[in-house]
Coordinates of C-alpha atoms in Angstrom, one line a residue:
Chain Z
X1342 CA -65.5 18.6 -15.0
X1343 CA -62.6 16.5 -16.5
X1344 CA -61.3 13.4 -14.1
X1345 CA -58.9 10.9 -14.7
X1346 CA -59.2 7.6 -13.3
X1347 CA -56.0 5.2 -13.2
X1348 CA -56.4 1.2 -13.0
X1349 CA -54.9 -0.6 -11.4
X1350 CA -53.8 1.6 -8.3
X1351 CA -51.1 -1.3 -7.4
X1352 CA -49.9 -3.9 -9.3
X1353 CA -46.7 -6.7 -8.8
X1354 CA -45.2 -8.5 -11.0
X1355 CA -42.3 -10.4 -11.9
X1356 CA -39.0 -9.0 -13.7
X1357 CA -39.8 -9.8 -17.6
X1358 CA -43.3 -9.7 -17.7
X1359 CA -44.4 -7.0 -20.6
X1360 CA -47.2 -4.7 -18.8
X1361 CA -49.9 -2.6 -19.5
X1362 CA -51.2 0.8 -17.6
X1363 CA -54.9 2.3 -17.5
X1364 CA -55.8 6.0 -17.8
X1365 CA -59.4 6.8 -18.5
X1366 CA -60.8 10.4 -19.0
X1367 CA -64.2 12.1 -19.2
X1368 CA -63.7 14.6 -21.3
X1369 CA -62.1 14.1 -24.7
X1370 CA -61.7 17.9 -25.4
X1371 CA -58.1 17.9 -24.3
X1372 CA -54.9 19.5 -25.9
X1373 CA -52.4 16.2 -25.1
X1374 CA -51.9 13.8 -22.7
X1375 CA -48.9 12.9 -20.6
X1376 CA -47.0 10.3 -18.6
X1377 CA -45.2 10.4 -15.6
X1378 CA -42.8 8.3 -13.4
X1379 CA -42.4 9.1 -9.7
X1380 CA -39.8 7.2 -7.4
X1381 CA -40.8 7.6 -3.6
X1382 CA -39.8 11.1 -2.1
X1383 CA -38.8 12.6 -5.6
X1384 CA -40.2 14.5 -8.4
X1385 CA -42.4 13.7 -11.6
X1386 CA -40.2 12.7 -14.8
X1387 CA -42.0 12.8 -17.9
X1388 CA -41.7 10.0 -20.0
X1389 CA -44.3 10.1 -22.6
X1390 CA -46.5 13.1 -24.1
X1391 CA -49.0 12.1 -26.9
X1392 CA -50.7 15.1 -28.6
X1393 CA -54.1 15.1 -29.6
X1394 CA -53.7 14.6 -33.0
X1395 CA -51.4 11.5 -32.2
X1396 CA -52.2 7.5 -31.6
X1397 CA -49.3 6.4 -30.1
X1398 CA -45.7 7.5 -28.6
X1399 CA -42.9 5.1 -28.2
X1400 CA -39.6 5.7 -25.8
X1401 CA -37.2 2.6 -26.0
X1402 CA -39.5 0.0 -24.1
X1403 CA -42.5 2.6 -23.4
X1404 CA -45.0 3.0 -25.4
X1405 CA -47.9 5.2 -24.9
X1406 CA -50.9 4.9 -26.8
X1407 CA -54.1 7.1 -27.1
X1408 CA -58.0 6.6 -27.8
X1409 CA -59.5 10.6 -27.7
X1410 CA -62.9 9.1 -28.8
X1411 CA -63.1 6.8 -25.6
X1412 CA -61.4 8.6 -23.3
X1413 CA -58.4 6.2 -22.5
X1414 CA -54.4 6.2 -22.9
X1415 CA -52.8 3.2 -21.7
X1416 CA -48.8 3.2 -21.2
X1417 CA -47.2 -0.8 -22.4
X1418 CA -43.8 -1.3 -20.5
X1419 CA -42.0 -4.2 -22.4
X1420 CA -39.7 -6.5 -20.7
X1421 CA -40.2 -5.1 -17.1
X1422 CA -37.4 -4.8 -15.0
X1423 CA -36.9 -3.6 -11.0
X1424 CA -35.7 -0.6 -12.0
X1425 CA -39.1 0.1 -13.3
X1426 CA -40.8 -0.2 -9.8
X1427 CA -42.5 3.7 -9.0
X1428 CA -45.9 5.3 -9.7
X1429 CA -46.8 6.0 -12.7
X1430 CA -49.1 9.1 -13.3
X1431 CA -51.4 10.0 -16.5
X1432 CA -52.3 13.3 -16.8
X1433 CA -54.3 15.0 -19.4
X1434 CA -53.8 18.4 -21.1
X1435 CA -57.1 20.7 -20.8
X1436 CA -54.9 24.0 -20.8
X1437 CA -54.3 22.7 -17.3
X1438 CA -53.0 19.8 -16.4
X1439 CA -55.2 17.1 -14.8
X1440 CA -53.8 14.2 -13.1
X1441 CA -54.9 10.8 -12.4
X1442 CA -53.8 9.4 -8.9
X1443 CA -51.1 6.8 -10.4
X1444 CA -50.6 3.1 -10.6
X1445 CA -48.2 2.1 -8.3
X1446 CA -46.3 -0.9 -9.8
X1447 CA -43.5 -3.0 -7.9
X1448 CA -41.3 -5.5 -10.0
X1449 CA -39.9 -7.9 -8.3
X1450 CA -36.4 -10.0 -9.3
Chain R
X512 CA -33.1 17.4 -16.4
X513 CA -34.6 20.3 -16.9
X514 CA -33.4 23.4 -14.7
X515 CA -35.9 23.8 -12.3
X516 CA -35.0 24.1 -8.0
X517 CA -37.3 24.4 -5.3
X518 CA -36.2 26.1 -2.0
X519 CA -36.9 25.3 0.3
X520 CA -37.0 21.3 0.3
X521 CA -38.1 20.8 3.4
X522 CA -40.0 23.3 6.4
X523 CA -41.7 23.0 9.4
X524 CA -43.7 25.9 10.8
X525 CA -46.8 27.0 12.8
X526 CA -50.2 27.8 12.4
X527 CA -50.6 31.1 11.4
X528 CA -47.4 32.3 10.3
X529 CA -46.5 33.0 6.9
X530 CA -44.5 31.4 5.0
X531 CA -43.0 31.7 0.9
X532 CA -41.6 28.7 -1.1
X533 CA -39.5 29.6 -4.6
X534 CA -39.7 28.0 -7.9
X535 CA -36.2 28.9 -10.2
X536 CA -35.6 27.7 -13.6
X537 CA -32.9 28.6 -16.0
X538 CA -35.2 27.4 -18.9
X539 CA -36.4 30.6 -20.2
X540 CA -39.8 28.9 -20.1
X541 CA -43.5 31.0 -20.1
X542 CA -45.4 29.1 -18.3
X543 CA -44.5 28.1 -14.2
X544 CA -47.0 26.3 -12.6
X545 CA -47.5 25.3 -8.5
X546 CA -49.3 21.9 -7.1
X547 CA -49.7 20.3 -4.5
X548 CA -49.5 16.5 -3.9
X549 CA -51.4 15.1 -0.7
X550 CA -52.6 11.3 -0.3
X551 CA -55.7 10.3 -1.9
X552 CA -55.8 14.1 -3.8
X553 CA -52.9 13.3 -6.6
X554 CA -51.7 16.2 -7.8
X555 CA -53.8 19.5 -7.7
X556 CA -53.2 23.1 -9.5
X557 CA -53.0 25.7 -7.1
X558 CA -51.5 28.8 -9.3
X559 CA -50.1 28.9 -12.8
X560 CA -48.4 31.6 -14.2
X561 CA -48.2 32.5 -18.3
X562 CA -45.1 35.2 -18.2
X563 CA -44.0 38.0 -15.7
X564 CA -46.6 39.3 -13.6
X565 CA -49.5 37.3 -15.3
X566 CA -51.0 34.5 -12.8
X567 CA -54.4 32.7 -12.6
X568 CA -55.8 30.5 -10.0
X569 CA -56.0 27.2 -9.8
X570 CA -58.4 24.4 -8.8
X571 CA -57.0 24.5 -4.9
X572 CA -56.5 28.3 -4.9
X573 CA -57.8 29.7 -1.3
X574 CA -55.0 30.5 1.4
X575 CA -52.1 30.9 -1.4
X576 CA -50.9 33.6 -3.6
X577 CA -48.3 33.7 -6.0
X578 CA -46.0 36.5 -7.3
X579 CA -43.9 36.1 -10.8
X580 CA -41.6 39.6 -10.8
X581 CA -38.8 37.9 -13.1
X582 CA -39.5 35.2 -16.0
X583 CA -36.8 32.7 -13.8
X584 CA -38.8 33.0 -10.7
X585 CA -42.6 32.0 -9.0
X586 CA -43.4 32.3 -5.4
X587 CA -45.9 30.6 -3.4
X588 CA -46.7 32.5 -0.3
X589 CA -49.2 31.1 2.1
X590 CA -50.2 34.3 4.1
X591 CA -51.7 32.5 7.4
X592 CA -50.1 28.9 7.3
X593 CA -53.2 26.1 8.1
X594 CA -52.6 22.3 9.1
X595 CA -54.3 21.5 6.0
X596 CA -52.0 23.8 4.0
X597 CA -49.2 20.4 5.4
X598 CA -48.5 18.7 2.0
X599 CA -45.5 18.4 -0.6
X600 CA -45.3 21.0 -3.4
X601 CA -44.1 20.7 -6.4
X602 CA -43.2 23.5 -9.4
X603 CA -43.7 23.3 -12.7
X604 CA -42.2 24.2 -16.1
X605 CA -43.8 24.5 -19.6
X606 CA -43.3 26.1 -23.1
X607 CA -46.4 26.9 -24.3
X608 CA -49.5 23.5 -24.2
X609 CA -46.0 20.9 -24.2
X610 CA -44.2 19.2 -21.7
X611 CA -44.0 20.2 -18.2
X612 CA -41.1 19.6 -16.3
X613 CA -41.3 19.3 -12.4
X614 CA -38.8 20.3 -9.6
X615 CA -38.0 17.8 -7.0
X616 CA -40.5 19.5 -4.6
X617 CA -40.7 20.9 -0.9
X618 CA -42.1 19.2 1.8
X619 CA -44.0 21.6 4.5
X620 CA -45.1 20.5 7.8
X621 CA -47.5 22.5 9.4
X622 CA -47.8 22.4 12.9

């Protein structure tokens, strides 16, 4: 059975500091993987999806990179900023999507 | 954003009565997909759907069924509403093994 473990499950830092998100995975049979944002009370946005096939993904400061072999993705956010503060989410592509249970990251000014 | 809408976005009801939350999407997308999001869970599968009138179960199945009449629409009906059936769900949106695009969920209390 496929799980996805996220570390850290909090995390604080200061505005500016460049950071970097954990998503392990059990299973490396998976079709893509994909990361979320979620403010408090809303929805999932998507910000990165990384197919199989793929290493790395890159959206303006987010870049998402992927190890099939070793089961891990991790998500870089350069030059963090408050806006940034939510839950990330990893999820991982298995012709159904399985999720991690997020890194929730505060940045502080 | 992608089209999706949820309705409704919030609910309270009782034990035992029945109760249908809507998933619409002016996307034109095949797949549509329901989860729910509790504390300590994440984000669970319940139903999925891969066109009009196909659906498959999930990994949190029991006490829901879903219904997919129109490529726009997916309903989540929970026939005898439980306490533990109190969560927020979310819909889902995909074109084929690609992105999927959430709705800004519905909140259900179940009292």
């Amino acid at each position: 059975k496929q799980e996805v473990t996220q570390i850290p499950a909090a995390l604080s830092v200061p505005e500016g500091e460049n950071l970097v998100l954990n998503c392990s995975f059990t299973d490396s049979a998976i079709y893509n993987l994909q990361w979320f944002r979620q403010d408090p009370g809303k929805g999932l946005t998507s910000l990165l999806l990384i197919q199989s096939s793929q290493r790395e993904q890159t959206s303006g400061r987010l870049n998402a990179s992927l190890d099939k072999s070793s089961g891990r993705s991790t998500l870089y956010i350069a030059a963090s900023q408050p806006g940034d503060s939510a839950t990330y989410l990893c999820a991982v592509n298995t012709d159904k999507l399985i999720f991690g249970t997020g890194t929730r990251l505060q940045v502080f000014p | 954003d992608a089209g999706i809408t949820q309705s409704p976005r919030h609910k309270v009801t009782e034990t035992g009565t029945p109760v249908t939350l809507r998933c619409h999407q002016t996307e034109n997308h095949r797949y549509m997909y329901w989860y729910r999001q509790d504390p300590g869970h994440g984000l669970r599968l319940i139903h999925y759907s891969y066109g009009v009138k196909d659906t498959d179960k999930g990994e949190v199945s029991d006490g829901y069924s879903v219904s997919r009449s129109k490529t726009e629409d997916f309903l989540l009906t929970l026939e005898s509403a439980t306490s533990s059936q109190t969560s927020v769900y979310f819909c889902a949106i995909s074109a084929a093994q690609e992105t999927q695009y959430f709705g800004p969920g519905t909140r259900l209390l179940v009292l």
